[in-house]
mmCIF file of C-alpha atoms in Angstrom:
data_model
loop_
_atom_site.group_PDB
_atom_site.id
_atom_site.type_symbol
_atom_site.label_atom_id
_atom_site.label_comp_id
_atom_site.label_asym_id
_atom_site.label_seq_id
_atom_site.Cartn_x
_atom_site.Cartn_y
_atom_site.Cartn_z
ATOM 1 C CA UNK A 1 105.831 -23.346 -72.739
ATOM 2 C CA UNK A 2 107.007 -20.123 -70.963
ATOM 3 C CA UNK A 3 105.310 -19.745 -67.639
ATOM 4 C CA UNK A 4 105.574 -16.727 -65.388
ATOM 5 C CA UNK A 5 105.928 -17.829 -61.749
ATOM 6 C CA UNK A 6 106.296 -16.052 -58.444
ATOM 7 C CA UNK A 7 109.965 -16.047 -57.668
ATOM 8 C CA UNK A 8 109.377 -17.190 -54.017
ATOM 9 C CA UNK A 9 108.181 -20.520 -55.389
ATOM 10 C CA UNK A 10 111.745 -21.179 -56.602
ATOM 11 C CA UNK A 11 113.243 -20.661 -53.218
ATOM 12 C CA UNK A 12 114.028 -16.947 -53.537
ATOM 13 C CA UNK A 13 113.611 -15.257 -50.120
ATOM 14 C CA UNK A 14 111.642 -12.330 -51.623
ATOM 15 C CA UNK A 15 108.462 -12.297 -49.578
ATOM 16 C CA UNK A 16 107.712 -9.394 -47.358
ATOM 17 C CA UNK A 17 109.001 -11.309 -44.346
ATOM 18 C CA UNK A 18 112.246 -12.378 -46.075
ATOM 19 C CA UNK A 19 111.062 -15.928 -46.573
ATOM 20 C CA UNK A 20 110.469 -18.069 -49.644
ATOM 21 C CA UNK A 21 107.604 -20.487 -50.480
ATOM 22 C CA UNK A 22 109.491 -23.203 -52.321
ATOM 23 C CA UNK A 23 106.956 -25.220 -54.236
ATOM 24 C CA UNK A 24 108.053 -28.625 -55.602
ATOM 25 C CA UNK A 25 105.114 -28.932 -58.049
ATOM 26 C CA UNK A 26 106.304 -25.755 -59.753
ATOM 27 C CA UNK A 27 109.845 -26.993 -59.865
ATOM 28 C CA UNK A 28 108.424 -30.090 -61.475
ATOM 29 C CA UNK A 29 107.129 -27.938 -64.362
ATOM 30 C CA UNK A 30 110.678 -26.948 -65.193
ATOM 31 C CA UNK A 31 111.716 -30.658 -65.089
ATOM 32 C CA UNK A 32 108.886 -31.385 -67.422
ATOM 33 C CA UNK A 33 110.351 -28.984 -70.020
ATOM 34 C CA UNK A 34 108.613 -25.771 -69.288
ATOM 35 C CA UNK A 35 110.589 -22.554 -69.126
ATOM 36 C CA UNK A 36 109.806 -20.739 -65.822
ATOM 37 C CA UNK A 37 110.143 -16.933 -65.830
ATOM 38 C CA UNK A 38 110.536 -15.887 -62.121
ATOM 39 C CA UNK A 39 109.097 -12.507 -61.028
ATOM 40 C CA UNK A 40 108.371 -10.685 -57.847
ATOM 41 C CA UNK A 41 106.128 -7.729 -58.499
ATOM 42 C CA UNK A 42 106.951 -6.146 -55.240
ATOM 43 C CA UNK A 43 110.674 -6.219 -55.774
ATOM 44 C CA UNK A 44 110.345 -5.175 -59.369
ATOM 45 C CA UNK A 45 108.323 -2.078 -58.016
ATOM 46 C CA UNK A 46 111.245 -1.158 -55.790
ATOM 47 C CA UNK A 47 110.310 -2.561 -52.430
ATOM 48 C CA UNK A 48 112.865 -4.097 -50.082
ATOM 49 C CA UNK A 49 113.202 -7.337 -48.326
ATOM 50 C CA UNK A 50 112.134 -7.553 -45.628
ATOM 51 C CA UNK A 51 109.244 -4.963 -45.784
ATOM 52 C CA UNK A 52 106.180 -4.353 -43.699
ATOM 53 C CA UNK A 53 103.165 -6.506 -44.607
ATOM 54 C CA UNK A 54 100.810 -4.803 -47.057
ATOM 55 C CA UNK A 55 97.205 -5.460 -48.000
ATOM 56 C CA UNK A 56 94.985 -4.076 -50.758
ATOM 57 C CA UNK A 57 92.353 -1.740 -49.419
ATOM 58 C CA UNK A 58 88.738 -1.431 -50.629
ATOM 59 C CA UNK A 59 89.509 1.883 -52.339
ATOM 60 C CA UNK A 60 92.292 0.241 -54.419
ATOM 61 C CA UNK A 61 95.211 1.576 -52.541
ATOM 62 C CA UNK A 62 97.913 -0.682 -51.030
ATOM 63 C CA UNK A 63 98.854 0.049 -47.499
ATOM 64 C CA UNK A 64 101.372 -1.402 -45.148
ATOM 65 C CA UNK A 65 100.325 -2.442 -41.711
ATOM 66 C CA UNK A 66 101.848 0.798 -40.332
ATOM 67 C CA UNK A 67 99.816 2.935 -42.764
ATOM 68 C CA UNK A 68 102.453 3.659 -45.560
ATOM 69 C CA UNK A 69 100.909 3.908 -48.975
ATOM 70 C CA UNK A 70 102.867 1.653 -51.326
ATOM 71 C CA UNK A 71 100.386 1.666 -54.117
ATOM 72 C CA UNK A 72 102.826 3.219 -56.643
ATOM 73 C CA UNK A 73 105.388 0.541 -56.077
ATOM 74 C CA UNK A 74 102.769 -2.182 -56.465
ATOM 75 C CA UNK A 75 101.472 -0.659 -59.737
ATOM 76 C CA UNK A 76 105.046 -0.198 -61.100
ATOM 77 C CA UNK A 77 105.885 -3.869 -60.206
ATOM 78 C CA UNK A 78 102.723 -5.103 -61.906
ATOM 79 C CA UNK A 79 103.521 -3.121 -65.117
ATOM 80 C CA UNK A 80 106.986 -4.598 -65.159
ATOM 81 C CA UNK A 81 105.738 -8.104 -64.709
ATOM 82 C CA UNK A 82 103.354 -7.617 -67.652
ATOM 83 C CA UNK A 83 106.219 -6.413 -69.718
ATOM 84 C CA UNK A 84 108.251 -9.488 -68.843
ATOM 85 C CA UNK A 85 105.304 -11.771 -69.649
ATOM 86 C CA UNK A 86 105.075 -10.192 -73.064
ATOM 87 C CA UNK A 87 108.773 -10.148 -73.726
ATOM 88 C CA UNK A 88 108.821 -13.933 -72.957
ATOM 89 C CA UNK A 89 105.641 -14.873 -74.753
ATOM 90 C CA UNK A 90 103.924 -16.068 -71.479
ATOM 91 C CA UNK A 91 100.283 -16.898 -71.668
ATOM 92 C CA UNK A 92 100.035 -18.373 -68.178
ATOM 93 C CA UNK A 93 101.135 -17.078 -64.751
ATOM 94 C CA UNK A 94 101.326 -19.197 -61.562
ATOM 95 C CA UNK A 95 101.359 -16.624 -58.720
ATOM 96 C CA UNK A 96 101.346 -16.728 -54.853
ATOM 97 C CA UNK A 97 97.866 -17.167 -53.472
ATOM 98 C CA UNK A 98 96.302 -14.381 -51.386
ATOM 99 C CA UNK A 99 99.141 -11.937 -52.088
ATOM 100 C CA UNK A 100 98.250 -8.181 -52.605
ATOM 101 C CA UNK A 101 100.322 -8.440 -55.735
ATOM 102 C CA UNK A 102 99.802 -11.980 -56.947
ATOM 103 C CA UNK A 103 96.492 -13.142 -55.378
ATOM 104 C CA UNK A 104 94.071 -14.579 -57.944
ATOM 105 C CA UNK A 105 90.502 -14.773 -56.901
ATOM 106 C CA UNK A 106 91.057 -14.381 -53.166
ATOM 107 C CA UNK A 107 93.074 -11.865 -51.205
ATOM 108 C CA UNK A 108 93.252 -10.471 -47.620
ATOM 109 C CA UNK A 109 90.602 -7.877 -46.966
ATOM 110 C CA UNK A 110 92.842 -4.983 -45.919
ATOM 111 C CA UNK A 111 92.224 -5.169 -42.203
ATOM 112 C CA UNK A 112 95.418 -7.113 -41.366
ATOM 113 C CA UNK A 113 93.142 -9.679 -39.512
ATOM 114 C CA UNK A 114 93.922 -12.601 -41.854
ATOM 115 C CA UNK A 115 90.351 -12.283 -43.247
ATOM 116 C CA UNK A 116 90.020 -13.293 -46.820
ATOM 117 C CA UNK A 117 87.740 -11.872 -49.490
ATOM 118 C CA UNK A 118 87.135 -12.288 -53.198
ATOM 119 C CA UNK A 119 89.549 -10.238 -55.268
ATOM 120 C CA UNK A 120 92.731 -9.988 -57.260
ATOM 121 C CA UNK A 121 96.227 -8.682 -56.378
ATOM 122 C CA UNK A 122 97.528 -5.732 -58.345
ATOM 123 C CA UNK A 123 99.826 -7.741 -60.669
ATOM 124 C CA UNK A 124 97.457 -10.683 -61.141
ATOM 125 C CA UNK A 125 94.536 -8.326 -62.061
ATOM 126 C CA UNK A 126 96.754 -6.515 -64.681
ATOM 127 C CA UNK A 127 97.919 -9.803 -66.210
ATOM 128 C CA UNK A 128 94.354 -11.282 -66.348
ATOM 129 C CA UNK A 129 92.970 -8.093 -67.857
ATOM 130 C CA UNK A 130 95.794 -8.439 -70.524
ATOM 131 C CA UNK A 131 94.742 -11.827 -71.544
ATOM 132 C CA UNK A 132 97.205 -13.942 -69.442
ATOM 133 C CA UNK A 133 95.728 -16.842 -67.591
ATOM 134 C CA UNK A 134 96.535 -16.392 -63.906
ATOM 135 C CA UNK A 135 96.269 -19.208 -61.208
ATOM 136 C CA UNK A 136 97.733 -19.739 -57.770
ATOM 137 C CA UNK A 137 99.581 -22.741 -56.474
ATOM 138 C CA UNK A 138 96.416 -24.042 -54.866
ATOM 139 C CA UNK A 139 94.792 -24.541 -58.199
ATOM 140 C CA UNK A 140 97.831 -25.791 -60.180
ATOM 141 C CA UNK A 141 96.947 -29.534 -59.860
ATOM 142 C CA UNK A 142 93.543 -28.880 -61.530
ATOM 143 C CA UNK A 143 95.318 -27.110 -64.368
ATOM 144 C CA UNK A 144 97.860 -29.810 -64.758
ATOM 145 C CA UNK A 145 95.112 -32.422 -64.894
ATOM 146 C CA UNK A 146 93.311 -30.425 -67.675
ATOM 147 C CA UNK A 147 96.553 -30.077 -69.864
#
């Protein structure tokens, strides 16, 4: 199975702070025979590493902590991720929890106070609306148990 995954899970230092989030359970998917398609919507949208932290606002814009509007970059990255999913026949995406791009079901509330709220990151929402099952690393074990 071809599975879209956040590139930071594979050790790529592409997060806003220049870090990665290596995730061994996702690497195990590759060892189990799945083809992992790494993506970083923010990089695909033209943003650099490192970059200021950004959060999705209640009005749908994505702003950095210093007030820069990066909505267009987030949308462009989301569209490119959807293209890659379709090109590779991906029906499942495992994306970084709580991210303004990748969060699935829960994201930061836009106040930069580490407060969470129900919601979807820009790329995760587009993928879900396009029929691709989206989950985060926190829910991967439940999915593995079901399959």
